[in-house]
Every structure is written in structure tokens, then in C-alpha cells.
């Protein structure tokens, strides 16, 4: 049985660097929210399928100026940091964590506060077209369960992790797992809770083992988390080689680079997403590729806290599974489309260089630029690949996680000139100039979660 059938122009990116445009394609969405067929005009079943949907009253037709895109996959969100989005961006990473972020995250012992913030964030992300979010919560089991509940209730696909952090030297007394054992117990409890939530039979909400980053965790904690990952075969997320300070800390403590340390603790798997990774080199990229792990590139956040640009061009050329992350609140905007444009901009700074007093030939790193097609691939297909989920494409067998962009909304910054802009130009303009006003409808797993 089908739930509905939608007809319109699809824009998506099956191949990195290429855009596929399917005009007037018929998308049949099954009862379980999976795309059961994508029929091109002229194919045999097209007319029959369209008529059947019209007869059943389940036919949706996009209007002129509207485009169906895969939903955005945000690979790195700190849900508890939402109240400080757009604030406290003046400090270096270490000071920002200690002075602003840990005190804020500690407040999630209060479930009422957690409920208000998490409800607000999930609504805003959905309104911005983020159909999937990979969330860091806090150290608190109950508030983290609440985040999972809210995502399930509002219909956002979400991967949710209780943050593990127990290192007395790096974490304050007021915000730290009480012991290795309690951190591991709570991680296990969250996995079991999410896996048995009623209404989550399609597993749109998934648990994630979440060591904050190596500096926050003792080796005992990292060892225990690696064992849990093996036992439960679940996703992993952490920060990897983000800043000079963090990268040097790991080299100093373990004598190895972040990727090698994580690998030693069995935390580098095909279900691992490494946030940032600005300081990774070719050796790191080789092991990330070998383990089939993914990377969450967070270009806006990196301008503030990494003091370096992730080598996106190299990573894409090596065919790593790279997606994009907002990194709320180190990145201020909840919009992944804005991070698409930022990813292109950052790559141009890396290639062109930034200091005009250095002569041009020495200023930048040659062959570093990426383009809007590659950024869009990262925000959709790349994110899906990094998570190992069938999302990010409008394709048979994939979940119907999709957004409708309306380019004709009044009072928006998006201007299309019919005689000048082809569909690729329109996508480029969507990336650079659209905002949440242009996002007309959002579906996750075939369920309408915004618009009509
Ligand atoms: N490293 C450890 N924790 C954090 C965090 O919350 N944000 C960022 N950007 N980096 C981190
Ligand atoms: Fe982060």
C-alpha cells in the first residue's frame, strides 16, 4: 500500500560533484515512509500510478517554482547548547568549554529546562529542513531520554547520545560522570531505552555512544565505551582533531593522533562520525577510510574554535564519507543550507589564503576549493553515507526524508529569473540565498512534519 504519491521536480546528488535533476518525476511513498518507486515521465507505469493516486485522494503535485530536495542531514548538533547559539563566540575552545558551555550543559539536570530547550530546538531544526540530526545531549540520562522522546514525538530522525566525560583533570566537579561505571551504565541504559521506545519500531531514533572527546575521558571510560559499541553495534560520535590545543593534548597524553587513539579503543567503526577533524592528515584519512568512518565537517564552527579549515577537497577526493554539521552552538546558525555555503566559502579561503601581506603564490593551499554541488552532496548524500542509513537521496528504497523548497515565496532573499536561471542555477541560489521561509514542507519517513 502507498501512503501518497508526489509529482514534481527532484534535485539531488547521487554522485559527489554532480547534480541529478528529475523533472515531473512521480515518487510513490509506501505506508512505512519508504520510496517504493520513482517513476520518470514516459515510463510505462507512470500514468497508471498517477491515476491510482488521484483516485485514492493521495496525490500531491508541486507547483511551478517548487522543488523536492532530500532533507538536510546535520551530523553534529549539541542540543543543550541551543540557548547560547549566537552568543559567547569570543573565547578559544578550552575557555569557552570551561566558562560558558559546561555551566550551561550542567543545567540539564533540570528536566523542565531541558524540555523547553529541546522542544524549541527540534522545531527550529525541522523548520530549517533538517530531517536528520546527530545529537550530543549532556551527561544526564533522564534529559537525554527526553530529547529522544521529543524527536520521536515531533517526527525528526535523530541519533542521540548521552555525553560521556569523566576525566577529573579536564571536567569540572559540577559537570562530570560520577564514575566510569556510572557513565557506562547510563550509556547502556540510554541504548536500551531508545531501542525499546514504543512508536520507534522503524528506528527513526537511534542511540549513539558519545565520548565527548579524548581530553574529557579517562582511558578506562574509552575502553568501556569501546566494549559497549562492540556489544550493541551502535553508532559512535566524538570530536576529532578539532583545534591545535585538542590535537596537541592527545599527542601529549597518548603519543598518538586522535584517529589512532580512537581506533585503539575500538571507537573507529563504520558507524562512527568524527566531528571537525580539521587537523587530520593523509595518514588519518587512510585509517578513517579503512574503518569506513564518517566525518562531520562544521565549517562555520571551525572559523571560531578550530582556527583552521578542514581539508574538504582532499577528503572528498579520497572518497571519505563527509557530511556537514552546524555544531550548534559553536556554529551559531541552525541552518545546514547556510553551512553548505560556508563550506564553499571556507574552502575558498583555504585555497586563496587570507593574509594579503603574503605574496599570492604563497598565500593559500592549492587545489582546496569545493563547489556548491559538493557542499550539497555533503549535506544530503554524504551525511546519509556517514551514518550508514538510506537517507539523503530521492531514490527507490530510501526513506522519504524530503523538503519542498518554494522559490516563489514573497519577501524572501531568493530571486529566480525564469529566463536566466536553469535548475542548477536555482539550486545554487537556494544554497546561497534561501532561508526557512522558502522551506514549504518537510517529511521524515513519509510523515509530514512541517507545512502542508
Ligand atoms: N570539544 C569538546 N566539546 C566540544 C563542544 O561542545 N563543541 C566543540 N565545538 N568542540 C568541543
Ligand atoms: Fe561540537
GROMACS .gro file of N, CA and C in nm, residues 75-232:
model
  474
   75UNK      N    1   2.506   1.646   1.085
   75UNK     CA    2   2.587   1.543   1.152
   75UNK      C    3   2.648   1.588   1.285
   76UNK      N    4   2.618   1.710   1.327
   76UNK     CA    5   2.680   1.750   1.455
   76UNK      C    6   2.604   1.865   1.521
   77UNK      N    7   2.524   1.829   1.620
   77UNK     CA    8   2.445   1.928   1.693
   77UNK      C    9   2.462   1.903   1.843
   78UNK      N   10   2.494   2.008   1.918
   78UNK     CA   11   2.491   1.998   2.065
   78UNK      C   12   2.357   2.054   2.110
   79UNK      N   13   2.260   1.967   2.130
   79UNK     CA   14   2.125   2.015   2.163
   79UNK      C   15   2.122   2.107   2.286
   80UNK      N   16   2.195   2.077   2.393
   80UNK     CA   17   2.185   2.162   2.513
   80UNK      C   18   2.245   2.301   2.492
   81UNK      N   19   2.323   2.319   2.387
   81UNK     CA   20   2.388   2.449   2.367
   81UNK      C   21   2.298   2.548   2.292
   82UNK      N   22   2.179   2.504   2.256
   82UNK     CA   23   2.088   2.591   2.177
   82UNK      C   24   2.064   2.727   2.244
   83UNK      N   25   2.049   2.735   2.379
   83UNK     CA   26   2.026   2.868   2.438
   83UNK      C   27   2.143   2.964   2.418
   84UNK      N   28   2.262   2.915   2.388
   84UNK     CA   29   2.372   3.009   2.368
   84UNK      C   30   2.412   3.022   2.219
   85UNK      N   31   2.324   2.976   2.130
   85UNK     CA   32   2.354   2.994   1.986
   85UNK      C   33   2.361   3.143   1.955
   86UNK      N   34   2.467   3.182   1.887
   86UNK     CA   35   2.483   3.324   1.854
   86UNK      C   36   2.542   3.405   1.967
   87UNK      N   37   2.595   3.336   2.067
   87UNK     CA   38   2.648   3.403   2.185
   87UNK      C   39   2.781   3.338   2.224
   88UNK      N   40   2.862   3.410   2.296
   88UNK     CA   41   2.985   3.354   2.356
   88UNK      C   42   3.079   3.297   2.252
   89UNK      N   43   3.097   3.368   2.143
   89UNK     CA   44   3.185   3.317   2.037
   89UNK      C   45   3.324   3.382   2.041
   90UNK      N   46   3.353   3.452   2.149
   90UNK     CA   47   3.477   3.531   2.152
   90UNK      C   48   3.594   3.457   2.214
   91UNK      N   49   3.566   3.342   2.277
   91UNK     CA   50   3.673   3.274   2.352
   91UNK      C   51   3.736   3.161   2.272
   92UNK      N   52   3.858   3.120   2.307
   92UNK     CA   53   3.913   2.997   2.247
   92UNK      C   54   3.840   2.874   2.305
   93UNK      N   55   3.848   2.763   2.233
   93UNK     CA   56   3.770   2.642   2.266
   93UNK      C   57   3.779   2.604   2.414
   94UNK      N   58   3.899   2.595   2.467
   94UNK     CA   59   3.916   2.547   2.604
   94UNK      C   60   3.840   2.638   2.702
   95UNK      N   61   3.858   2.768   2.687
   95UNK     CA   62   3.793   2.864   2.780
   95UNK      C   63   3.642   2.865   2.760
   96UNK      N   64   3.600   2.853   2.634
   96UNK     CA   65   3.457   2.851   2.603
   96UNK      C   66   3.389   2.731   2.669
   97UNK      N   67   3.457   2.616   2.665
   97UNK     CA   68   3.400   2.497   2.730
   97UNK      C   69   3.389   2.520   2.880
   98UNK      N   70   3.499   2.564   2.940
   98UNK     CA   71   3.502   2.574   3.087
   98UNK      C   72   3.414   2.688   3.139
   99UNK      N   73   3.415   2.802   3.069
   99UNK     CA   74   3.347   2.920   3.124
   99UNK      C   75   3.200   2.929   3.085
  100UNK      N   76   3.168   2.886   2.964
  100UNK     CA   77   3.031   2.904   2.916
  100UNK      C   78   2.955   2.773   2.899
  101UNK      N   79   3.020   2.677   2.835
  101UNK     CA   80   2.945   2.562   2.787
  101UNK      C   81   2.917   2.459   2.896
  102UNK      N   82   3.017   2.426   2.977
  102UNK     CA   83   2.992   2.328   3.083
  102UNK      C   84   2.888   2.380   3.184
  103UNK      N   85   2.897   2.509   3.225
  103UNK     CA   86   2.791   2.559   3.315
  103UNK      C   87   2.651   2.549   3.253
  104UNK      N   88   2.640   2.578   3.124
  104UNK     CA   89   2.509   2.568   3.057
  104UNK      C   90   2.463   2.423   3.053
  105UNK      N   91   2.551   2.333   3.011
  105UNK     CA   92   2.511   2.192   2.999
  105UNK      C   93   2.473   2.132   3.135
  106UNK      N   94   2.536   2.183   3.241
  106UNK     CA   95   2.505   2.130   3.376
  106UNK      C   96   2.359   2.155   3.412
  107UNK      N   97   2.297   2.255   3.352
  107UNK     CA   98   2.158   2.289   3.386
  107UNK      C   99   2.057   2.182   3.345
  108UNK      N  100   2.102   2.086   3.265
  108UNK     CA  101   2.006   1.986   3.216
  108UNK      C  102   1.977   1.875   3.317
  109UNK      N  103   2.029   1.896   3.439
  109UNK     CA  104   1.980   1.813   3.549
  109UNK      C  105   1.833   1.847   3.572
  110UNK      N  106   1.795   1.969   3.529
  110UNK     CA  107   1.656   2.018   3.543
  110UNK      C  108   1.576   1.979   3.418
  111UNK      N  109   1.483   1.887   3.437
  111UNK     CA  110   1.409   1.834   3.321
  111UNK      C  111   1.314   1.936   3.260
  112UNK      N  112   1.266   2.029   3.340
  112UNK     CA  113   1.177   2.132   3.284
  112UNK      C  114   1.252   2.222   3.187
  113UNK      N  115   1.373   2.257   3.228
  113UNK     CA  116   1.458   2.340   3.141
  113UNK      C  117   1.489   2.262   3.013
  114UNK      N  118   1.527   2.135   3.030
  114UNK     CA  119   1.561   2.051   2.914
  114UNK      C  120   1.443   2.044   2.816
  115UNK      N  121   1.325   2.027   2.873
  115UNK     CA  122   1.206   2.013   2.788
  115UNK      C  123   1.182   2.137   2.703
  116UNK      N  124   1.195   2.253   2.766
  116UNK     CA  125   1.174   2.378   2.691
  116UNK      C  126   1.274   2.393   2.578
  117UNK      N  127   1.401   2.370   2.611
  117UNK     CA  128   1.506   2.391   2.511
  117UNK      C  129   1.494   2.287   2.398
  118UNK      N  130   1.477   2.162   2.434
  118UNK     CA  131   1.477   2.057   2.332
  118UNK      C  132   1.355   2.069   2.241
  119UNK      N  133   1.240   2.107   2.298
  119UNK     CA  134   1.122   2.130   2.213
  119UNK      C  135   1.150   2.242   2.112
  120UNK      N  136   1.209   2.348   2.161
  120UNK     CA  137   1.237   2.462   2.073
  120UNK      C  138   1.336   2.423   1.964
  121UNK      N  139   1.442   2.355   2.001
  121UNK     CA  140   1.545   2.322   1.902
  121UNK      C  141   1.493   2.229   1.793
  122UNK      N  142   1.421   2.126   1.833
  122UNK     CA  143   1.374   2.029   1.732
  122UNK      C  144   1.278   2.099   1.634
  123UNK      N  145   1.193   2.185   1.687
  123UNK     CA  146   1.103   2.263   1.599
  123UNK      C  147   1.182   2.348   1.500
  124UNK      N  148   1.282   2.417   1.550
  124UNK     CA  149   1.359   2.507   1.464
  124UNK      C  150   1.437   2.428   1.358
  125UNK      N  151   1.496   2.318   1.398
  125UNK     CA  152   1.572   2.239   1.300
  125UNK      C  153   1.479   2.184   1.192
  126UNK      N  154   1.363   2.135   1.232
  126UNK     CA  155   1.269   2.084   1.132
  126UNK      C  156   1.226   2.197   1.038
  127UNK      N  157   1.200   2.314   1.096
  127UNK     CA  158   1.158   2.428   1.013
  127UNK      C  159   1.266   2.466   0.912
  128UNK      N  160   1.391   2.438   0.948
  128UNK     CA  161   1.503   2.467   0.858
  128UNK      C  162   1.535   2.352   0.763
  129UNK      N  163   1.453   2.248   0.766
  129UNK     CA  164   1.472   2.139   0.671
  129UNK      C  165   1.566   2.030   0.715
  130UNK      N  166   1.604   2.031   0.843
  130UNK     CA  167   1.690   1.925   0.894
  130UNK      C  168   1.605   1.805   0.933
  131UNK      N  169   1.607   1.704   0.848
  131UNK     CA  170   1.524   1.586   0.872
  131UNK      C  171   1.596   1.484   0.960
  132UNK      N  172   1.729   1.491   0.961
  132UNK     CA  173   1.807   1.402   1.048
  132UNK      C  174   1.908   1.485   1.125
  133UNK      N  175   1.916   1.459   1.256
  133UNK     CA  176   2.019   1.526   1.336
  133UNK      C  177   2.092   1.424   1.422
  134UNK      N  178   2.223   1.439   1.426
  134UNK     CA  179   2.308   1.357   1.513
  134UNK      C  180   2.341   1.445   1.634
  135UNK      N  181   2.282   1.407   1.748
  135UNK     CA  182   2.283   1.494   1.865
  135UNK      C  183   2.379   1.448   1.975
  136UNK      N  184   2.458   1.543   2.025
  136UNK     CA  185   2.518   1.530   2.157
  136UNK      C  186   2.414   1.587   2.253
  137UNK      N  187   2.381   1.514   2.360
  137UNK     CA  188   2.298   1.573   2.465
  137UNK      C  189   2.392   1.616   2.578
  138UNK      N  190   2.363   1.575   2.701
  138UNK     CA  191   2.452   1.610   2.813
  138UNK      C  192   2.488   1.481   2.886
  139UNK      N  193   2.549   1.495   3.004
  139UNK     CA  194   2.583   1.374   3.081
  139UNK      C  195   2.459   1.312   3.147
  140UNK      N  196   2.345   1.384   3.143
  140UNK     CA  197   2.228   1.341   3.220
  140UNK      C  198   2.143   1.240   3.144
  141UNK      N  199   2.126   1.123   3.203
  141UNK     CA  200   2.047   1.017   3.136
  141UNK      C  201   1.903   1.061   3.114
  142UNK      N  202   1.839   1.116   3.216
  142UNK     CA  203   1.695   1.146   3.203
  142UNK      C  204   1.670   1.253   3.098
  143UNK      N  205   1.750   1.359   3.098
  143UNK     CA  206   1.730   1.466   2.998
  143UNK      C  207   1.761   1.415   2.858
  144UNK      N  208   1.853   1.321   2.848
  144UNK     CA  209   1.887   1.266   2.716
  144UNK      C  210   1.773   1.178   2.664
  145UNK      N  211   1.713   1.103   2.755
  145UNK     CA  212   1.594   1.025   2.714
  145UNK      C  213   1.485   1.120   2.665
  146UNK      N  214   1.471   1.232   2.736
  146UNK     CA  215   1.368   1.330   2.698
  146UNK      C  216   1.393   1.383   2.556
  147UNK      N  217   1.518   1.408   2.522
  147UNK     CA  218   1.550   1.454   2.386
  147UNK      C  219   1.506   1.348   2.284
  148UNK      N  220   1.534   1.222   2.316
  148UNK     CA  221   1.492   1.112   2.226
  148UNK      C  222   1.339   1.109   2.214
  149UNK      N  223   1.270   1.126   2.327
  149UNK     CA  224   1.122   1.127   2.326
  149UNK      C  225   1.069   1.239   2.237
  150UNK      N  226   1.130   1.357   2.252
  150UNK     CA  227   1.082   1.475   2.177
  150UNK      C  228   1.104   1.456   2.027
  151UNK      N  229   1.219   1.402   1.990
  151UNK     CA  230   1.246   1.377   1.847
  151UNK      C  231   1.144   1.277   1.793
  152UNK      N  232   1.117   1.173   1.871
  152UNK     CA  233   1.020   1.072   1.825
  152UNK      C  234   0.881   1.135   1.810
  153UNK      N  235   0.842   1.212   1.910
  153UNK     CA  236   0.707   1.273   1.907
  153UNK      C  237   0.694   1.372   1.792
  154UNK      N  238   0.796   1.451   1.767
  154UNK     CA  239   0.788   1.552   1.661
  154UNK      C  240   0.821   1.494   1.524
  155UNK      N  241   0.873   1.371   1.523
  155UNK     CA  242   0.897   1.304   1.395
  155UNK      C  243   1.030   1.334   1.330
  156UNK      N  244   1.125   1.386   1.405
  156UNK     CA  245   1.257   1.407   1.344
  156UNK      C  246   1.340   1.279   1.353
  157UNK      N  247   1.408   1.243   1.246
  157UNK     CA  248   1.504   1.132   1.255
  157UNK      C  249   1.620   1.183   1.340
  158UNK      N  250   1.657   1.106   1.440
  158UNK     CA  251   1.758   1.157   1.531
  158UNK      C  252   1.845   1.044   1.583
  159UNK      N  253   1.971   1.075   1.601
  159UNK     CA  254   2.066   0.984   1.665
  159UNK      C  255   2.112   1.060   1.788
  160UNK      N  256   2.089   1.000   1.904
  160UNK     CA  257   2.102   1.074   2.030
  160UNK      C  258   2.203   1.008   2.122
  161UNK      N  259   2.294   1.087   2.175
  161UNK     CA  260   2.395   1.032   2.265
  161UNK      C  261   2.400   1.101   2.399
  162UNK      N  262   2.411   1.020   2.505
  162UNK     CA  263   2.444   1.073   2.637
  162UNK      C  264   2.594   1.099   2.638
  163UNK      N  265   2.633   1.220   2.670
  163UNK     CA  266   2.775   1.254   2.666
  163UNK      C  267   2.848   1.185   2.781
  164UNK      N  268   2.959   1.119   2.746
  164UNK     CA  269   3.044   1.058   2.849
  164UNK      C  270   3.163   1.149   2.872
  165UNK      N  271   3.188   1.185   2.996
  165UNK     CA  272   3.304   1.269   3.031
  165UNK      C  273   3.333   1.250   3.179
  166UNK      N  274   3.447   1.193   3.209
  166UNK     CA  275   3.475   1.157   3.349
  166UNK      C  276   3.614   1.199   3.396
  167UNK      N  277   3.692   1.265   3.308
  167UNK     CA  278   3.830   1.295   3.344
  167UNK      C  279   3.836   1.413   3.441
  168UNK      N  280   3.877   1.384   3.563
  168UNK     CA  281   3.881   1.486   3.669
  168UNK      C  282   3.966   1.605   3.630
  169UNK      N  283   4.073   1.581   3.553
  169UNK     CA  284   4.163   1.690   3.516
  169UNK      C  285   4.101   1.788   3.416
  170UNK      N  286   4.006   1.742   3.339
  170UNK     CA  287   3.953   1.826   3.231
  170UNK      C  288   3.806   1.865   3.248
  171UNK      N  289   3.737   1.798   3.340
  171UNK     CA  290   3.594   1.826   3.357
  171UNK      C  291   3.571   1.880   3.498
  172UNK      N  292   3.486   1.981   3.511
  172UNK     CA  293   3.464   2.039   3.644
  172UNK      C  294   3.386   1.944   3.736
  173UNK      N  295   3.398   1.964   3.864
  173UNK     CA  296   3.329   1.878   3.962
  173UNK      C  297   3.178   1.878   3.939
  174UNK      N  298   3.126   1.994   3.901
  174UNK     CA  299   2.979   2.006   3.889
  174UNK      C  300   2.925   1.947   3.760
  175UNK      N  301   3.015   1.909   3.666
  175UNK     CA  302   2.966   1.856   3.538
  175UNK      C  303   3.060   1.746   3.488
  176UNK      N  304   3.033   1.625   3.540
  176UNK     CA  305   3.122   1.512   3.510
  176UNK      C  306   3.047   1.385   3.547
  177UNK      N  307   3.070   1.278   3.474
  177UNK     CA  308   3.015   1.149   3.517
  177UNK      C  309   3.073   1.117   3.655
  178UNK      N  310   2.985   1.068   3.745
  178UNK     CA  311   3.029   1.044   3.882
  178UNK      C  312   3.142   0.942   3.888
  179UNK      N  313   3.140   0.845   3.796
  179UNK     CA  314   3.246   0.744   3.791
  179UNK      C  315   3.244   0.682   3.652
  180UNK      N  316   3.347   0.604   3.623
  180UNK     CA  317   3.350   0.532   3.494
  180UNK      C  318   3.226   0.444   3.487
  181UNK      N  319   3.202   0.372   3.598
  181UNK     CA  320   3.092   0.276   3.598
  181UNK      C  321   2.957   0.344   3.572
  182UNK      N  322   2.935   0.459   3.637
  182UNK     CA  323   2.804   0.524   3.618
  182UNK      C  324   2.791   0.578   3.475
  183UNK      N  325   2.900   0.627   3.419
  183UNK     CA  326   2.896   0.675   3.281
  183UNK      C  327   2.863   0.562   3.184
  184UNK      N  328   2.923   0.447   3.209
  184UNK     CA  329   2.898   0.331   3.121
  184UNK      C  330   2.756   0.277   3.142
  185UNK      N  331   2.714   0.272   3.268
  185UNK     CA  332   2.578   0.223   3.297
  185UNK      C  333   2.473   0.311   3.230
  186UNK      N  334   2.493   0.443   3.239
  186UNK     CA  335   2.396   0.535   3.179
  186UNK      C  336   2.398   0.526   3.027
  187UNK      N  337   2.514   0.503   2.970
  187UNK     CA  338   2.523   0.486   2.824
  187UNK      C  339   2.444   0.362   2.782
  188UNK      N  340   2.465   0.254   2.855
  188UNK     CA  341   2.389   0.130   2.828
  188UNK      C  342   2.239   0.152   2.843
  189UNK      N  343   2.204   0.221   2.952
  189UNK     CA  344   2.061   0.243   2.980
  189UNK      C  345   1.997   0.324   2.867
  190UNK      N  346   2.069   0.422   2.814
  190UNK     CA  347   2.012   0.503   2.705
  190UNK      C  348   1.992   0.417   2.580
  191UNK      N  349   2.091   0.334   2.549
  191UNK     CA  350   2.078   0.248   2.430
  191UNK      C  351   1.954   0.160   2.443
  192UNK      N  352   1.939   0.100   2.560
  192UNK     CA  353   1.826   0.009   2.578
  192UNK      C  354   1.694   0.085   2.577
  193UNK      N  355   1.695   0.203   2.635
  193UNK     CA  356   1.573   0.285   2.636
  193UNK      C  357   1.530   0.319   2.492
  194UNK      N  358   1.624   0.371   2.414
  194UNK     CA  359   1.588   0.414   2.277
  194UNK      C  360   1.546   0.295   2.193
  195UNK      N  361   1.617   0.183   2.210
  195UNK     CA  362   1.584   0.067   2.127
  195UNK      C  363   1.448   0.008   2.161
  196UNK      N  364   1.396   0.040   2.279
  196UNK     CA  365   1.267  -0.020   2.312
  196UNK      C  366   1.156   0.085   2.325
  197UNK      N  367   1.180   0.207   2.278
  197UNK     CA  368   1.076   0.310   2.286
  197UNK      C  369   0.955   0.269   2.203
  198UNK      N  370   0.836   0.281   2.260
  198UNK     CA  371   0.721   0.243   2.179
  198UNK      C  372   0.695   0.354   2.078
  199UNK      N  373   0.663   0.314   1.955
  199UNK     CA  374   0.650   0.410   1.846
  199UNK      C  375   0.778   0.425   1.766
  200UNK      N  376   0.883   0.358   1.811
  200UNK     CA  377   1.012   0.368   1.740
  200UNK      C  378   1.043   0.239   1.663
  201UNK      N  379   0.938   0.172   1.621
  201UNK     CA  380   0.959   0.043   1.554
  201UNK      C  381   1.040   0.059   1.424
  202UNK      N  382   1.028   0.174   1.358
  202UNK     CA  383   1.105   0.194   1.234
  202UNK      C  384   1.245   0.248   1.263
  203UNK      N  385   1.276   0.261   1.392
  203UNK     CA  386   1.409   0.307   1.436
  203UNK      C  387   1.448   0.442   1.376
  204UNK      N  388   1.353   0.534   1.378
  204UNK     CA  389   1.388   0.670   1.335
  204UNK      C  390   1.470   0.741   1.442
  205UNK      N  391   1.465   0.689   1.564
  205UNK     CA  392   1.555   0.741   1.669
  205UNK      C  393   1.651   0.629   1.707
  206UNK      N  394   1.779   0.664   1.706
  206UNK     CA  395   1.885   0.565   1.731
  206UNK      C  396   1.978   0.615   1.842
  207UNK      N  397   2.035   0.523   1.917
  207UNK     CA  398   2.128   0.564   2.023
  207UNK      C  399   2.272   0.577   1.970
  208UNK      N  400   2.348   0.662   2.036
  208UNK     CA  401   2.486   0.685   1.993
  208UNK      C  402   2.580   0.685   2.115
  209UNK      N  403   2.685   0.608   2.108
  209UNK     CA  404   2.788   0.613   2.213
  209UNK      C  405   2.869   0.741   2.190
  210UNK      N  406   2.882   0.822   2.297
  210UNK     CA  407   2.929   0.960   2.278
  210UNK      C  408   3.037   1.003   2.377
  211UNK      N  409   3.161   0.956   2.358
  211UNK     CA  410   3.269   1.016   2.438
  211UNK      C  411   3.286   1.159   2.389
  212UNK      N  412   3.277   1.257   2.478
  212UNK     CA  413   3.278   1.398   2.433
  212UNK      C  414   3.399   1.422   2.341
  213UNK      N  415   3.515   1.401   2.393
  213UNK     CA  416   3.638   1.395   2.316
  213UNK      C  417   3.744   1.335   2.406
  214UNK      N  418   3.857   1.299   2.351
  214UNK     CA  419   3.955   1.226   2.432
  214UNK      C  420   3.992   1.303   2.559
  215UNK      N  421   4.017   1.435   2.552
  215UNK     CA  422   4.056   1.504   2.676
  215UNK      C  423   3.956   1.487   2.789
  216UNK      N  424   3.825   1.478   2.759
  216UNK     CA  425   3.724   1.467   2.866
  216UNK      C  426   3.717   1.329   2.929
  217UNK      N  427   3.773   1.229   2.863
  217UNK     CA  428   3.751   1.090   2.908
  217UNK      C  429   3.881   1.026   2.955
  218UNK      N  430   3.869   0.944   3.060
  218UNK     CA  431   3.983   0.863   3.101
  218UNK      C  432   3.996   0.744   3.005
  219UNK      N  433   4.112   0.681   3.007
  219UNK     CA  434   4.130   0.563   2.921
  219UNK      C  435   4.034   0.451   2.962
  220UNK      N  436   4.002   0.445   3.092
  220UNK     CA  437   3.907   0.342   3.139
  220UNK      C  438   3.769   0.365   3.077
  221UNK      N  439   3.729   0.491   3.071
  221UNK     CA  440   3.599   0.523   3.011
  221UNK      C  441   3.601   0.488   2.861
  222UNK      N  442   3.708   0.525   2.793
  222UNK     CA  443   3.716   0.498   2.648
  222UNK      C  444   3.714   0.348   2.622
  223UNK      N  445   3.783   0.273   2.707
  223UNK     CA  446   3.785   0.126   2.692
  223UNK      C  447   3.644   0.069   2.709
  224UNK      N  448   3.576   0.116   2.814
  224UNK     CA  449   3.440   0.066   2.842
  224UNK      C  450   3.344   0.102   2.730
  225UNK      N  451   3.357   0.224   2.676
  225UNK     CA  452   3.267   0.265   2.567
  225UNK      C  453   3.292   0.181   2.442
  226UNK      N  454   3.420   0.151   2.416
  226UNK     CA  455   3.453   0.066   2.301
  226UNK      C  456   3.390  -0.072   2.315
  227UNK      N  457   3.386  -0.122   2.438
  227UNK     CA  458   3.323  -0.254   2.461
  227UNK      C  459   3.172  -0.247   2.438
  228UNK      N  460   3.111  -0.136   2.482
  228UNK     CA  461   2.967  -0.120   2.460
  228UNK      C  462   2.935  -0.114   2.310
  229UNK      N  463   3.020  -0.044   2.234
  229UNK     CA  464   2.998  -0.033   2.089
  229UNK      C  465   3.000  -0.172   2.026
  230UNK      N  466   3.094  -0.254   2.070
  230UNK     CA  467   3.101  -0.390   2.014
  230UNK      C  468   2.980  -0.473   2.053
  231UNK      N  469   2.941  -0.458   2.178
  231UNK     CA  470   2.829  -0.538   2.229
  231UNK      C  471   2.698  -0.500   2.160
  232UNK      N  472   2.674  -0.370   2.142
  232UNK     CA  473   2.544  -0.324   2.090
  232UNK      C  474   2.546  -0.289   1.941
   0.00000   0.00000   0.00000
